[in-house]
CSV table of C-alpha atoms in Angstrom, one decimal:
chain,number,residue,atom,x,y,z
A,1179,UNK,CA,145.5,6.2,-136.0
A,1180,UNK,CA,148.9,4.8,-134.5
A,1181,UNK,CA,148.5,1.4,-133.0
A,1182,UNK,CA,147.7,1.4,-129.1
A,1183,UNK,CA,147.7,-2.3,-128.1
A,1184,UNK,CA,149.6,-3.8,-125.8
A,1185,UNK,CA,153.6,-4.5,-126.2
A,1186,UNK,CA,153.2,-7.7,-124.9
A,1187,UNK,CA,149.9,-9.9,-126.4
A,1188,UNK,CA,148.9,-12.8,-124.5
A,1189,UNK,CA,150.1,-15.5,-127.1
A,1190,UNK,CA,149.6,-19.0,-126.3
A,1191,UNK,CA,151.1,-21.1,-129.0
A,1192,UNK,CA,148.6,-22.9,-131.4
A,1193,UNK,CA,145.5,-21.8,-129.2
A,1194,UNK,CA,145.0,-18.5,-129.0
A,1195,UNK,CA,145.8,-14.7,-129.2
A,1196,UNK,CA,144.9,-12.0,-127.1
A,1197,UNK,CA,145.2,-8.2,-127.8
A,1198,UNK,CA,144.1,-6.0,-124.8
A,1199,UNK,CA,144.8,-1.9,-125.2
A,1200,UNK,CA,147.6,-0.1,-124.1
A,1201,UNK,CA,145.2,2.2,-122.1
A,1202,UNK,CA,142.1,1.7,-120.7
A,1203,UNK,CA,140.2,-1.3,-122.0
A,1204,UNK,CA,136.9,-0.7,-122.6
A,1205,UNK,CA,133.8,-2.7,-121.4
A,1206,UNK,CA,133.8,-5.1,-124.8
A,1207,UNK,CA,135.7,-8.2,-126.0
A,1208,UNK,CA,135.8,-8.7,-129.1
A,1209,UNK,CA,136.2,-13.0,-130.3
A,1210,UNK,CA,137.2,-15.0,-133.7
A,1211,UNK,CA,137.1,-18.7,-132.5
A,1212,UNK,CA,136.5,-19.8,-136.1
A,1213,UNK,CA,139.2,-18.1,-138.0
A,1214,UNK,CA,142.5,-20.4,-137.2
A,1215,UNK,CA,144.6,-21.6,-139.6
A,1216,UNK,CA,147.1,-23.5,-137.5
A,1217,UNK,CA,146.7,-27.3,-138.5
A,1218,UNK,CA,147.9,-29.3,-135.7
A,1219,UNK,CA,150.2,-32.2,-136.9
A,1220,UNK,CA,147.6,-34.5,-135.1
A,1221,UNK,CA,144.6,-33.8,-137.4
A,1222,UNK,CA,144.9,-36.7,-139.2
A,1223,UNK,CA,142.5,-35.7,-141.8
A,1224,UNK,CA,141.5,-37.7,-145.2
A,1225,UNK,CA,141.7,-34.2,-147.1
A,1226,UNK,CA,144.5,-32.2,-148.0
A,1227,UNK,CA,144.8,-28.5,-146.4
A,1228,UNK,CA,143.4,-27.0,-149.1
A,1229,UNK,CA,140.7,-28.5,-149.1
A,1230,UNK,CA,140.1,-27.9,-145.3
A,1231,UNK,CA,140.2,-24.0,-146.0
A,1232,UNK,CA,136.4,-23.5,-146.6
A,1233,UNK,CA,135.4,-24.8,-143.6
A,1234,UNK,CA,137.5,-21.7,-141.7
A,1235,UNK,CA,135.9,-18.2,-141.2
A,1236,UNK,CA,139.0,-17.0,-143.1
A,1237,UNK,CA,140.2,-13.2,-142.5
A,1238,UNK,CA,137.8,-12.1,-140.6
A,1239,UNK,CA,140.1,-11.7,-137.6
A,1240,UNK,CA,142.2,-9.2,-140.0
A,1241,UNK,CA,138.6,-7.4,-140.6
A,1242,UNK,CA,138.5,-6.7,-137.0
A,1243,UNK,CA,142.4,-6.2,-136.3
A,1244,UNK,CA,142.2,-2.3,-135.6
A,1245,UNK,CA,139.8,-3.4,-132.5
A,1246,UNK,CA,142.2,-2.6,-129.8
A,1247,UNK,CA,143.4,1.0,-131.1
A,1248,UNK,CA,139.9,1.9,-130.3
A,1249,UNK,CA,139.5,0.2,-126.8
A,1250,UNK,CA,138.6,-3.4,-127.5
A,1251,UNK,CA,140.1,-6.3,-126.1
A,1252,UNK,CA,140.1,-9.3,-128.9
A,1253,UNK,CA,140.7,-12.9,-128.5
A,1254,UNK,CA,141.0,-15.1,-131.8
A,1255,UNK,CA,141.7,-18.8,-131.9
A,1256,UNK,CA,144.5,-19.9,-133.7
A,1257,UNK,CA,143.5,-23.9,-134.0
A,1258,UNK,CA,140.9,-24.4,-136.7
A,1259,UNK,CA,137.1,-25.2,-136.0
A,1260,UNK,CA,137.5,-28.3,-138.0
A,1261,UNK,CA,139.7,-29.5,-135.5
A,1262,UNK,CA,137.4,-28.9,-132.4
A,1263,UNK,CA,135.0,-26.4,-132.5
A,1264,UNK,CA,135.1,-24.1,-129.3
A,1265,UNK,CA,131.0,-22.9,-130.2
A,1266,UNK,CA,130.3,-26.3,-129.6
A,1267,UNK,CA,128.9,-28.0,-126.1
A,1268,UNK,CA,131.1,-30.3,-125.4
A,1269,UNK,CA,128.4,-33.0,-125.1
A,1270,UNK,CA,127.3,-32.1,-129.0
A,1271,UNK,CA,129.0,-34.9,-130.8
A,1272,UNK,CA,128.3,-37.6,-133.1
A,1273,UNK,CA,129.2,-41.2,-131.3
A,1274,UNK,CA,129.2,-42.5,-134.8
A,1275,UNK,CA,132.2,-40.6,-135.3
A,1276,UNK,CA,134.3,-42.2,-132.5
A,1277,UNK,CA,135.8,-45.7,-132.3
A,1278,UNK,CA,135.0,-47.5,-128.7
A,1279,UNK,CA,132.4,-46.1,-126.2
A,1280,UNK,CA,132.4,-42.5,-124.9
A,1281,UNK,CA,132.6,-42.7,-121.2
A,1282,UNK,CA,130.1,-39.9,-120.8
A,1283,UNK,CA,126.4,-39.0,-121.8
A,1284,UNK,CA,126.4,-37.6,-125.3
A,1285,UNK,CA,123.5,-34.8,-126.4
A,1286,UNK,CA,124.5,-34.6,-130.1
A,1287,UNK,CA,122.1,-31.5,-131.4
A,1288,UNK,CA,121.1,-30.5,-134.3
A,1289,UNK,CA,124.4,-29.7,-135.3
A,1290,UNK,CA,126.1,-32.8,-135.3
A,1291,UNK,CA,123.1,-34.5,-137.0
A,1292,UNK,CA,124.4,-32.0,-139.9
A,1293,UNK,CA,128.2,-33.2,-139.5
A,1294,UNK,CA,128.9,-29.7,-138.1
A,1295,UNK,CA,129.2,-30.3,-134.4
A,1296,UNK,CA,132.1,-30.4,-131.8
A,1297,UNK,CA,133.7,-32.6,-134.2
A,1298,UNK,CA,133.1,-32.3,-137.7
A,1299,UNK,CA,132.3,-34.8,-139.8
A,1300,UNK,CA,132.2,-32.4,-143.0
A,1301,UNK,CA,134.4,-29.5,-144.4
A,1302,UNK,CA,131.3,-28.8,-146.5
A,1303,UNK,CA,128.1,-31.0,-147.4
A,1304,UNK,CA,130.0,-34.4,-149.5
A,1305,UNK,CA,133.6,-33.7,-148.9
A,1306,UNK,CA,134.4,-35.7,-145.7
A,1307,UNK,CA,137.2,-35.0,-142.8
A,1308,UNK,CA,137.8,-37.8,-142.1
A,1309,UNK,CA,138.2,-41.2,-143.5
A,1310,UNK,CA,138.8,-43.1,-140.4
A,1311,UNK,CA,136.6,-43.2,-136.9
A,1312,UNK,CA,138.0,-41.3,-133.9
A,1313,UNK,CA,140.0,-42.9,-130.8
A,1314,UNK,CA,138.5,-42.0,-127.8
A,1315,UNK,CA,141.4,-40.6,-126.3
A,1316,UNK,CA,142.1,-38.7,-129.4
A,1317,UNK,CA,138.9,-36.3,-129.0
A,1318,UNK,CA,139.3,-35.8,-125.3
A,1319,UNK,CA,142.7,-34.9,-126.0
A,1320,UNK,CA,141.4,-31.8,-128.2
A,1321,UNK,CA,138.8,-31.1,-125.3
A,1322,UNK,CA,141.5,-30.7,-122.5
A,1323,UNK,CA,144.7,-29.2,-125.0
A,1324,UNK,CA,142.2,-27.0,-127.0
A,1325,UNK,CA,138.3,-26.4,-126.4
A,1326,UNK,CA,138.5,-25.9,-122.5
A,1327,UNK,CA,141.8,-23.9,-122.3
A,1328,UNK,CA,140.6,-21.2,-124.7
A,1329,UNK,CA,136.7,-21.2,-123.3
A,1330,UNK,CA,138.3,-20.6,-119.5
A,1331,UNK,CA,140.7,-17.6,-121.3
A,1332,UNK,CA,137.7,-16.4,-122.8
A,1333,UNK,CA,135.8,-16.2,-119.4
A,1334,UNK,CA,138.2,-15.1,-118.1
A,1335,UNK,CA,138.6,-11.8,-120.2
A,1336,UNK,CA,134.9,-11.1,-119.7
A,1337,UNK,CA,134.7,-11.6,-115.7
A,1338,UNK,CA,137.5,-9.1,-115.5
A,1339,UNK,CA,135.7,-6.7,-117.4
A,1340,UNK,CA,132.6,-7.3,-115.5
A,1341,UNK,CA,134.8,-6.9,-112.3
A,1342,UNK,CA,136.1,-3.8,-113.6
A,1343,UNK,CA,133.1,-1.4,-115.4
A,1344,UNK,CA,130.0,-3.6,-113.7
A,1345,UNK,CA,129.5,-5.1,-117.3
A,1346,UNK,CA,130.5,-6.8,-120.9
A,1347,UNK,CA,129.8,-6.5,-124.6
A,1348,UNK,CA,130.9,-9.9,-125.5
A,1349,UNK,CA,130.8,-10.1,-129.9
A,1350,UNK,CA,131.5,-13.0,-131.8
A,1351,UNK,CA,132.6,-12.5,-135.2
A,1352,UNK,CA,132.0,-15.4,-137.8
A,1353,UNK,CA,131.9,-15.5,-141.7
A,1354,UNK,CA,128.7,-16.9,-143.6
A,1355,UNK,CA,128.6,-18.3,-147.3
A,1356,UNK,CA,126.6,-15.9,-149.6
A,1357,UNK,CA,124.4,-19.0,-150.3
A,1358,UNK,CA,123.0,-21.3,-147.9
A,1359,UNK,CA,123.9,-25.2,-148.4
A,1360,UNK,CA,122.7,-28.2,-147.4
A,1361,UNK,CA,124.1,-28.3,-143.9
A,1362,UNK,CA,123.0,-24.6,-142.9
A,1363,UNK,CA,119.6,-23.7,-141.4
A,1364,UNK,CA,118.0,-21.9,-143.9
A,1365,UNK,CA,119.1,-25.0,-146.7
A,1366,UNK,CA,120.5,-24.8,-150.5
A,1367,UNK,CA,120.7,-21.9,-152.8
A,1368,UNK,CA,119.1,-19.2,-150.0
A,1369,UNK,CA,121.1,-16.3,-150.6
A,1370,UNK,CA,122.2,-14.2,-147.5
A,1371,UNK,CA,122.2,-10.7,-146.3
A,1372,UNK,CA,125.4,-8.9,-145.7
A,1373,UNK,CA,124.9,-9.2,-141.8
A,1374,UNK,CA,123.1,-11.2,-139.5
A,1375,UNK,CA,123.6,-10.3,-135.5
A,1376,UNK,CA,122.5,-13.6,-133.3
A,1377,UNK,CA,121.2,-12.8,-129.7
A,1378,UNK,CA,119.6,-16.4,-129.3
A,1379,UNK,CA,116.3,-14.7,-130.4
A,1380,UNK,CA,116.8,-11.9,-127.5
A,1381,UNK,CA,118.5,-14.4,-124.7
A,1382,UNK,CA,121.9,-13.0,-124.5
A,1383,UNK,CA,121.8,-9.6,-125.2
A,1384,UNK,CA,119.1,-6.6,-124.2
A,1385,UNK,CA,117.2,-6.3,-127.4
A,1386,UNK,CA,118.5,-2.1,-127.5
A,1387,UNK,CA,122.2,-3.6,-127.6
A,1388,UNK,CA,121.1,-5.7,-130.7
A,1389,UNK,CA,119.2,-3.0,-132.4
A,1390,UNK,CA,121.7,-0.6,-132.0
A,1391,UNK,CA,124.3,-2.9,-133.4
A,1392,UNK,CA,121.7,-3.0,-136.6
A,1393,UNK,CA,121.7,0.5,-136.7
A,1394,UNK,CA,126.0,0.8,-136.8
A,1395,UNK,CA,126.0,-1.8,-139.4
A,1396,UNK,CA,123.0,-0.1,-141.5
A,1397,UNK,CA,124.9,3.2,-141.1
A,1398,UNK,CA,127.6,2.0,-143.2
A,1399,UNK,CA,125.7,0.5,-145.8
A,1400,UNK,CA,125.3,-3.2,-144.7
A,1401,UNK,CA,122.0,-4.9,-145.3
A,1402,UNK,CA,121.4,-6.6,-141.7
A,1403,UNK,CA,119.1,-9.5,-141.0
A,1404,UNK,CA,118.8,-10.8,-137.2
A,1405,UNK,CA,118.9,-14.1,-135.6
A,1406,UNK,CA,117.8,-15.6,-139.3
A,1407,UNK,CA,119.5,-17.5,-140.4
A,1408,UNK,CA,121.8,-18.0,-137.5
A,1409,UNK,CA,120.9,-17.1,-133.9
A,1410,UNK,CA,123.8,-18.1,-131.9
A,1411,UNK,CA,125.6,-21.4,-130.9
A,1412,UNK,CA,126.9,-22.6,-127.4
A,1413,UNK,CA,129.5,-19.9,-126.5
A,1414,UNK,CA,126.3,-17.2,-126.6
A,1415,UNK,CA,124.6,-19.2,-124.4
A,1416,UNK,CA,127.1,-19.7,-121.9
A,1417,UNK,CA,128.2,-16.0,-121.8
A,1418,UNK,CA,125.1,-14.6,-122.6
A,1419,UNK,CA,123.7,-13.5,-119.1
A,1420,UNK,CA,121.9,-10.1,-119.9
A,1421,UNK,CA,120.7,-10.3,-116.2
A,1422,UNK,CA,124.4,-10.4,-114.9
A,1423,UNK,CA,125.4,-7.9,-117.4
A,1424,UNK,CA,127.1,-9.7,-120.5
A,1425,UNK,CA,125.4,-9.1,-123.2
A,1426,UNK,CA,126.2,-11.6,-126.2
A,1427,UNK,CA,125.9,-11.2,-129.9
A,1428,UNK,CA,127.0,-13.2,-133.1
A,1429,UNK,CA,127.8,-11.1,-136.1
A,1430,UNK,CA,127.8,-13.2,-139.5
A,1431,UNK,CA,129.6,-11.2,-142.2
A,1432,UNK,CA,128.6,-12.8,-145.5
A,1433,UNK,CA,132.1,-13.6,-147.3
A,1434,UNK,CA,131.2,-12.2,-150.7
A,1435,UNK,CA,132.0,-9.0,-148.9
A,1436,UNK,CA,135.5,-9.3,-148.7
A,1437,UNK,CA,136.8,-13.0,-149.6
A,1438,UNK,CA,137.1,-15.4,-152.8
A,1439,UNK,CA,134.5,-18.2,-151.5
A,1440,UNK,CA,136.6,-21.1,-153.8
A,1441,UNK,CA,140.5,-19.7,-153.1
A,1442,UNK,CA,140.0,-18.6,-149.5
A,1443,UNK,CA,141.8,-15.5,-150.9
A,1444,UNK,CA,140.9,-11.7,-150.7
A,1445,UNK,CA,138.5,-10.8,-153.3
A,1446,UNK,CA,138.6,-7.2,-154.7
A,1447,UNK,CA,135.8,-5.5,-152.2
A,1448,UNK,CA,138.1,-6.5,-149.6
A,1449,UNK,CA,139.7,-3.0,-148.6
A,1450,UNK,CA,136.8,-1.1,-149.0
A,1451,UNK,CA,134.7,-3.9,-146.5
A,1452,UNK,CA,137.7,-3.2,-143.7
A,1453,UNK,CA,136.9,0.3,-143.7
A,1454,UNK,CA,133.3,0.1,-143.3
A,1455,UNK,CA,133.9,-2.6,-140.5
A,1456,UNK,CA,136.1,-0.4,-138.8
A,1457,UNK,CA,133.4,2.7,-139.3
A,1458,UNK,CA,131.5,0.4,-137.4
A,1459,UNK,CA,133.9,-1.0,-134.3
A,1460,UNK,CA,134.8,3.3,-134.2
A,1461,UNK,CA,131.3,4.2,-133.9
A,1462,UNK,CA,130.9,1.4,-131.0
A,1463,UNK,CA,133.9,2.2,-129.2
A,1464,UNK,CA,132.7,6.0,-129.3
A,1465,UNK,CA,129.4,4.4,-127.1
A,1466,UNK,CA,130.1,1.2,-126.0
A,1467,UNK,CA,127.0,0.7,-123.6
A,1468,UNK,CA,123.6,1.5,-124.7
């Protein structure tokens, strides 16, 4: 299949990337906001960047480049989550992380109690970010330059599809560890599934959109779990609106299926994971409203 997206992507340097078709786009969008890679010279980080790697959901955005030859308009963010973390509420941060006083109510969840919330305090369980606490102005500055200009494009691409077919598929692609550790839900040595789909236990998507997404994965081979052990952060619930006719899911692809876990490098099942990912998205496209 020839490529068919646009000539001219909607590139905003070191935030984001947008890919719309050529022709008529249909009513999904497809997002990555955990698989940048663009360090910012602000970080400021205690760890070298190789040892930031892990915490990115590394290639996944190449898994689901071929999106918009079939239809599908994708966004991918091009900052990296350890940075700010765009599935984050704003409000979900750790005050022990910030020199001075925030000057507004925090809520930090359960998230930041695991060092895994707006602001990270871990790339993984024991190796630290930062060594250093946070100027205030420092964090707001990645609210306003990064986390709020790339939630606002991302509304923005669904509301126009709502506008223009009555409704929006809105996916979220992340990447899971094979083995659960101490800051994930379901705790150390859990092995995972190949797939797990996250509707916020049937908030933001109609339970037959979910299902049939479990189906399309199955079809091609993939053992699917849902909503355990991941169920969907804040970007689900704040386009999730079944009602108004978004439907929201997270798709976890476990990263034994197509990446080295330790050199954030393809691994050898790679290829053949693309193609059954893209048997998938083709399969979608083919129906995209249940």
């Amino acid at each position: 299949m020839g490529r068919k997206v646009s000539l001219y992507p909607d590139h905003q340097a070191g935030l984001w990337v947008v890919e719309r078709p050529a022709e008529r786009p249909l009513p999904i969008v497809f997002d990555c906001p955990h698989s940048g890679h663009d360090y910012p010279a602000d970080f400021g980080s205690c760890q070298p960047l190789e040892a930031l790697r892990p915490a990115e959901d590394a290639l996944v955005e190449s898994l689901v480049a071929r999106a918009p030859d079939y239809g599908i308009t994708v966004i991918r963010a091009l900052f990296p989550r350890s940075y700010v973390d765009v599935n984050r509420a704003e409000d979900d941060l750790d005050p022990e992380l910030i020199e001075g006083e925030w000057p507004a109510p925090l809520r930090p969840g359960p998230k930041s109690e695991l060092g895994i919330g707006l602001i990270r305090r871990w790339v993984v369980p024991g190796v630290p970010i930062y060594d250093r606490k946070l100027e205030v102005a420092e964090v707001q500055a990645r609210i306003e330059g990064y986390w709020r200009p790339y939630r606002a494009r991302l509304r923005t691409l669904v509301d126009e599809l709502v506008e223009r077919h009555g409704r929006c598929v809105y996916l979220q692609w992340h990447s899971m560890k094979s083995v659960g550790n101490a800051a994930t839900p379901d705790g150390p040595g859990a092995r995972r599934p190949d797939v797990v789909l996250g509707d916020r236990r049937s908030t933001t998507a109609r339970p037959r959109l979910t299902g049939r997404l479990r189906n399309l994965f199955g079809d091609q081979g993939f053992r699917v779990r849902v909503n355990v052990p991941y169920a969907g952060a804040d970007l689900l619930r704040v386009i999730g609106d079944p009602a108004h006719h978004v439907d929201a899911v997270q798709i976890e692809l476990n990263r034994a299926l197509f990446i080295d876990e330790d050199s954030v490098v393809r691994n050898r099942r790679y290829d053949e994971t693309k193609a059954r990912i893209e048997g998938v998205i083709e399969a979608l496209a083919a129906r995209p409203l249940p």
